[in-house]
Short mmCIF file of C-alpha atoms in Angstrom, two decimals:
data_model
loop_
_atom_site.label_atom_id
_atom_site.label_comp_id
_atom_site.label_asym_id
_atom_site.label_seq_id
_atom_site.Cartn_x
_atom_site.Cartn_y
_atom_site.Cartn_z
CA UNK H 1177 33.56 14.65 3.85
CA UNK H 1178 30.61 13.83 6.09
CA UNK H 1179 29.68 16.12 8.90
CA UNK H 1180 29.84 14.83 12.46
CA UNK H 1181 26.02 14.77 12.64
CA UNK H 1182 25.51 12.72 9.48
CA UNK H 1183 28.32 10.37 10.44
CA UNK H 1184 26.48 9.54 13.63
CA UNK H 1185 23.34 8.57 11.70
CA UNK H 1186 23.19 4.99 10.47
CA UNK H 1187 20.98 3.25 7.94
CA UNK H 1188 19.20 1.67 10.91
CA UNK H 1189 17.95 5.10 12.00
CA UNK H 1190 16.38 5.73 8.60
CA UNK H 1191 15.07 2.17 8.28
CA UNK H 1192 12.21 3.05 10.64
CA UNK H 1193 10.95 5.38 7.91
CA UNK H 1194 11.00 2.60 5.33
CA UNK H 1195 14.42 3.18 3.73
CA UNK H 1196 16.64 0.22 2.92
CA UNK H 1197 20.42 0.28 3.42
CA UNK H 1198 21.20 1.51 -0.11
CA UNK H 1199 18.57 4.27 0.05
CA UNK H 1200 19.80 5.41 3.45
CA UNK H 1201 23.42 5.51 2.28
CA UNK H 1202 22.64 7.47 -0.87
CA UNK H 1203 20.40 9.94 0.99
CA UNK H 1204 23.14 10.63 3.53
CA UNK H 1205 25.62 11.08 0.69
CA UNK H 1206 23.24 13.53 -0.99
CA UNK H 1207 22.87 15.55 2.20
CA UNK H 1208 26.61 15.88 2.67
CA UNK H 1209 27.09 17.62 -0.70
CA UNK H 1210 24.38 18.96 -2.96
CA UNK H 1211 24.37 18.44 -6.72
CA UNK H 1212 26.03 15.10 -7.44
CA UNK H 1213 25.93 12.69 -10.33
CA UNK H 1214 24.91 9.05 -10.13
CA UNK H 1215 28.47 7.75 -10.51
CA UNK H 1216 29.78 9.92 -7.71
CA UNK H 1217 26.87 8.95 -5.45
CA UNK H 1218 27.38 5.26 -6.12
CA UNK H 1219 31.03 5.54 -5.11
CA UNK H 1220 30.46 7.69 -2.04
CA UNK H 1221 27.54 5.57 -0.76
CA UNK H 1222 29.19 2.28 -1.78
CA UNK H 1223 26.21 1.23 -3.87
CA UNK H 1224 26.73 -1.00 -6.95
CA UNK H 1225 26.51 1.12 -10.10
CA UNK H 1226 23.89 -1.17 -11.60
CA UNK H 1227 21.65 -0.39 -8.60
CA UNK H 1228 22.18 3.36 -8.24
CA UNK H 1229 19.46 4.44 -10.69
CA UNK H 1230 16.84 2.25 -9.00
CA UNK H 1231 17.85 3.70 -5.64
CA UNK H 1232 17.65 7.28 -6.88
CA UNK H 1233 14.25 6.69 -8.49
CA UNK H 1234 13.01 5.30 -5.19
CA UNK H 1235 14.34 8.32 -3.27
CA UNK H 1236 12.62 10.64 -5.76
CA UNK H 1237 9.33 8.76 -5.29
CA UNK H 1238 9.71 9.10 -1.51
CA UNK H 1239 10.27 12.85 -1.87
CA UNK H 1240 13.84 12.71 -0.58
CA UNK H 1241 15.63 14.03 -3.64
CA UNK H 1242 15.08 15.86 -6.93
CA UNK H 1243 16.91 15.53 -10.23
CA UNK H 1244 17.98 18.14 -12.75
CA UNK H 1245 18.34 17.27 -16.42
CA UNK H 1246 21.90 18.43 -16.77
CA UNK H 1247 24.63 16.52 -18.54
CA UNK H 1248 25.32 14.37 -16.66
CA UNK H 1249 22.10 14.35 -14.64
CA UNK H 1250 22.57 15.70 -11.12
CA UNK H 1251 20.66 15.00 -7.93
CA UNK H 1252 19.85 17.26 -4.99
CA UNK H 1253 18.53 16.32 -1.53
CA UNK H 1254 15.19 17.52 -0.22
CA UNK H 1255 15.29 19.39 3.09
CA UNK H 1256 14.94 16.74 5.85
CA UNK H 1257 12.83 19.17 7.90
CA UNK H 1258 10.01 18.78 5.38
CA UNK H 1259 10.81 15.51 3.62
CA UNK H 1260 11.15 13.23 6.65
CA UNK H 1261 7.91 14.26 8.45
CA UNK H 1262 6.03 13.81 5.17
CA UNK H 1263 7.62 10.38 4.68
CA UNK H 1264 6.77 9.46 8.28
CA UNK H 1265 3.11 10.42 7.80
CA UNK H 1266 2.92 8.39 4.59
CA UNK H 1267 4.51 5.36 6.25
CA UNK H 1268 2.13 5.66 9.22
CA UNK H 1269 -0.82 5.55 6.81
CA UNK H 1270 0.62 2.50 5.09
CA UNK H 1271 1.17 0.72 8.41
CA UNK H 1272 -2.37 1.56 9.53
CA UNK H 1273 -3.80 0.14 6.29
CA UNK H 1274 -1.71 -3.00 6.80
CA UNK H 1275 -2.90 -3.26 10.42
CA UNK H 1276 -6.51 -2.97 9.29
CA UNK H 1277 -5.96 -5.56 6.56
CA UNK H 1278 -4.35 -8.09 8.90
CA UNK H 1279 -7.03 -7.46 11.54
CA UNK H 1280 -9.74 -8.15 8.95
CA UNK H 1281 -7.97 -11.33 7.84
CA UNK H 1282 -7.63 -12.45 11.46
CA UNK H 1283 -11.34 -11.93 12.11
CA UNK H 1284 -12.29 -13.79 8.94
CA UNK H 1285 -10.02 -16.71 9.77
CA UNK H 1286 -11.26 -16.77 13.38
CA UNK H 1287 -14.85 -17.07 12.14
CA UNK H 1288 -13.90 -19.84 9.74
CA UNK H 1289 -11.77 -21.79 12.21
CA UNK H 1290 -14.00 -21.30 15.26
CA UNK H 1291 -16.31 -24.24 14.47
CA UNK H 1292 -13.31 -26.50 13.97
CA UNK H 1293 -11.90 -25.43 17.34
CA UNK H 1294 -15.20 -26.01 19.11
CA UNK H 1295 -15.62 -29.43 17.52
CA UNK H 1296 -12.10 -30.42 18.53
CA UNK H 1297 -12.55 -29.41 22.17
CA UNK H 1298 -15.28 -31.91 22.80
CA UNK H 1299 -18.13 -31.62 25.25
CA UNK H 1300 -16.15 -32.82 28.25
CA UNK H 1301 -13.27 -30.36 28.06
CA UNK H 1302 -12.82 -29.18 31.69
CA UNK H 1303 -11.22 -25.89 30.51
CA UNK H 1304 -13.76 -24.93 27.89
CA UNK H 1305 -14.89 -21.97 30.03
CA UNK H 1306 -11.41 -20.70 30.93
CA UNK H 1307 -8.58 -19.33 28.79
CA UNK H 1308 -5.26 -18.19 30.25
CA UNK H 1309 -3.33 -15.48 28.40
CA UNK H 1310 0.24 -14.50 29.27
CA UNK H 1311 1.48 -12.73 26.16
CA UNK H 1312 0.67 -8.96 26.20
CA UNK H 1313 -0.19 -8.99 22.49
CA UNK H 1314 -2.74 -11.78 23.01
CA UNK H 1315 -4.20 -10.03 26.06
CA UNK H 1316 -4.57 -6.81 24.06
CA UNK H 1317 -6.15 -8.56 21.08
CA UNK H 1318 -8.62 -10.44 23.27
CA UNK H 1319 -9.55 -7.34 25.29
CA UNK H 1320 -10.21 -5.28 22.15
CA UNK H 1321 -12.22 -8.14 20.61
CA UNK H 1322 -14.40 -8.43 23.74
CA UNK H 1323 -14.93 -4.66 23.82
CA UNK H 1324 -15.89 -4.62 20.15
CA UNK H 1325 -18.43 -7.43 20.66
CA UNK H 1326 -20.10 -6.00 23.80
CA UNK H 1327 -23.78 -5.20 23.20
CA UNK H 1328 -25.16 -3.89 26.50
CA UNK H 1329 -22.56 -2.94 29.05
CA UNK H 1330 -18.91 -3.03 30.05
CA UNK H 1331 -17.76 -2.93 33.69
CA UNK H 1332 -14.10 -2.09 34.27
CA UNK H 1333 -11.72 -1.93 37.22
CA UNK H 1334 -8.80 0.19 36.01
CA UNK H 1335 -5.51 0.49 37.87
CA UNK H 1336 -1.77 0.65 37.34
CA UNK H 1337 0.38 -0.91 35.97
CA UNK H 1338 -1.15 -0.93 32.49
CA UNK H 1339 -0.84 -3.88 30.13
CA UNK H 1340 -1.99 -2.40 26.84
CA UNK H 1341 -0.12 0.24 24.86
CA UNK H 1342 -1.46 3.78 24.70
CA UNK H 1343 -3.09 3.14 21.29
CA UNK H 1344 -4.52 -0.23 22.39
CA UNK H 1345 -5.98 1.36 25.53
CA UNK H 1346 -7.51 4.15 23.45
CA UNK H 1347 -9.25 1.63 21.21
CA UNK H 1348 -10.29 -0.58 24.11
CA UNK H 1349 -11.84 2.29 26.04
CA UNK H 1350 -13.46 4.18 23.15
CA UNK H 1351 -14.86 1.38 20.96
CA UNK H 1352 -17.79 0.50 23.31
CA UNK H 1353 -18.63 4.19 23.81
CA UNK H 1354 -18.69 4.83 20.07
CA UNK H 1355 -21.24 2.02 19.74
CA UNK H 1356 -23.49 3.38 22.48
CA UNK H 1357 -22.66 0.63 25.00
CA UNK H 1358 -23.12 1.55 28.69
CA UNK H 1359 -19.56 1.76 30.01
CA UNK H 1360 -18.92 2.09 33.75
CA UNK H 1361 -15.39 2.27 35.10
CA UNK H 1362 -13.92 2.32 38.60
CA UNK H 1363 -10.52 3.92 39.22
CA UNK H 1364 -8.37 3.99 42.33
CA UNK H 1365 -8.09 7.35 44.12
CA UNK H 1366 -4.40 7.58 43.27
CA UNK H 1367 -5.42 7.87 39.61
CA UNK H 1368 -6.39 11.47 40.38
CA UNK H 1369 -2.67 12.25 40.73
CA UNK H 1370 -1.69 10.29 37.61
CA UNK H 1371 -1.51 12.64 34.56
CA UNK H 1372 -2.22 9.90 32.02
CA UNK H 1373 -5.13 8.32 33.88
CA UNK H 1374 -6.54 11.72 34.81
CA UNK H 1375 -6.53 12.68 31.13
CA UNK H 1376 -8.44 9.47 30.32
CA UNK H 1377 -10.98 10.24 33.01
CA UNK H 1378 -11.53 13.77 31.75
CA UNK H 1379 -11.77 12.75 28.10
CA UNK H 1380 -13.85 9.60 28.49
CA UNK H 1381 -16.31 11.07 30.99
CA UNK H 1382 -17.15 13.69 28.35
CA UNK H 1383 -17.72 10.88 25.85
CA UNK H 1384 -20.17 9.09 28.11
CA UNK H 1385 -18.10 6.78 30.28
CA UNK H 1386 -19.53 6.73 33.81
CA UNK H 1387 -16.69 6.95 36.29
CA UNK H 1388 -16.43 6.49 40.02
CA UNK H 1389 -13.41 6.49 42.30
CA UNK H 1390 -12.69 4.15 45.21
CA UNK H 1391 -9.81 3.97 47.66
CA UNK H 1392 -8.30 0.83 46.10
CA UNK H 1393 -9.14 -2.03 43.74
CA UNK H 1394 -8.22 -5.67 44.32
CA UNK H 1395 -7.54 -6.61 40.71
CA UNK H 1396 -7.78 -5.36 37.12
CA UNK H 1397 -11.03 -6.59 35.62
CA UNK H 1398 -13.38 -6.08 32.68
CA UNK H 1399 -16.80 -7.68 32.37
CA UNK H 1400 -18.57 -7.65 29.01
CA UNK H 1401 -22.34 -7.99 29.21
CA UNK H 1402 -23.31 -11.12 31.12
CA UNK H 1403 -21.20 -13.38 28.93
CA UNK H 1404 -17.47 -13.01 29.52
CA UNK H 1405 -15.00 -11.48 31.99
CA UNK H 1406 -11.30 -10.73 31.70
CA UNK H 1407 -9.27 -10.78 34.92
CA UNK H 1408 -5.68 -9.49 34.73
CA UNK H 1409 -3.53 -10.58 37.65
CA UNK H 1410 -0.01 -9.32 38.23
CA UNK H 1411 2.47 -12.13 38.73
CA UNK H 1412 3.73 -12.06 42.36
CA UNK H 1413 7.43 -12.11 41.51
CA UNK H 1414 10.13 -9.46 41.38
CA UNK H 1415 11.35 -7.68 38.30
CA UNK H 1416 9.31 -5.81 35.68
CA UNK H 1417 5.52 -6.17 36.02
CA UNK H 1418 4.05 -9.11 34.13
CA UNK H 1419 0.48 -10.33 33.97
CA UNK H 1420 -1.55 -13.44 33.42
CA UNK H 1421 -5.02 -12.69 32.13
CA UNK H 1422 -7.86 -15.17 32.54
CA UNK H 1423 -10.88 -15.03 30.24
CA UNK H 1424 -14.02 -16.57 31.82
CA UNK H 1425 -16.92 -17.59 29.61
CA UNK H 1426 -19.13 -18.96 32.37
CA UNK H 1427 -22.39 -17.11 32.96
CA UNK H 1428 -22.51 -18.01 36.66
CA UNK H 1429 -18.97 -16.77 37.31
CA UNK H 1430 -19.61 -13.65 35.22
CA UNK H 1431 -22.79 -12.93 37.18
CA UNK H 1432 -20.84 -13.17 40.44
CA UNK H 1433 -18.21 -10.74 39.15
CA UNK H 1434 -20.93 -8.32 38.06
CA UNK H 1435 -22.35 -8.44 41.58
CA UNK H 1436 -18.89 -7.67 42.98
CA UNK H 1437 -18.60 -4.74 40.61
CA UNK H 1438 -21.98 -3.37 41.72
CA UNK H 1439 -20.87 -3.54 45.36
CA UNK H 1440 -17.72 -1.55 44.59
CA UNK H 1441 -19.68 0.84 42.40
CA UNK H 1442 -22.06 1.65 45.24
CA UNK H 1443 -19.08 2.51 47.44
CA UNK H 1444 -17.46 4.76 44.85
CA UNK H 1445 -17.55 8.54 44.55
CA UNK H 1446 -18.79 9.92 41.22
CA UNK H 1447 -15.93 11.53 39.33
CA UNK H 1448 -17.92 14.71 38.67
CA UNK H 1449 -18.24 15.22 42.44
CA UNK H 1450 -14.48 15.22 43.04
#
């Protein structure tokens, strides 16, 4: 009989660790009573008998059970306190490798398809300098790509609410610094009372980001060299915050935004003086 705790756990809970429905069911059956044969496990977990050996081999490979060569062969669960964190770490590594692979494929395809896109736009395209982005995933991908391509400097206006995830923000903020790019950032004074932003300021200032604080900022903005700017504007409607980001690839407009940044920078208080 299953305990109340195991009964409350579904295959969906274990799916986040990479287990399919059969594997989840068999693992829960193993946990409820140690030392069971394959036939008993198939019946208790409602797994077809012709599939049970494949499922058990997979659980062994994942470190979730061990087998003893008795007659018949019996199976024992591995302690979840050690097995599940190990499985989580392994899955995280696999997902990171997959992320890196897909990112590399995306960059390769972008380089190959870029000339086709430029040729298709034509010389008289009135929007060739402007790109509007509404999807957070596209905004994040574009921001990280711009940060990775910056050669000289990045100028940022950073304020709540945030668009990127914690990991995306980490990559966006650290990539230019790791490449030796001059990175200056302006934060609003209320960031000093924000634990997450204050942690960024402490960590990134030690890594070389130059930080100043002003009373308030009009908009979220990043300028990359003298080539491109990304303006993130919160939609003026009720409900959860949503943003439309505008990428500008016009040197005159970018120069104007850099001048605006310099004006705000001159008015700011260096973070180390606060």
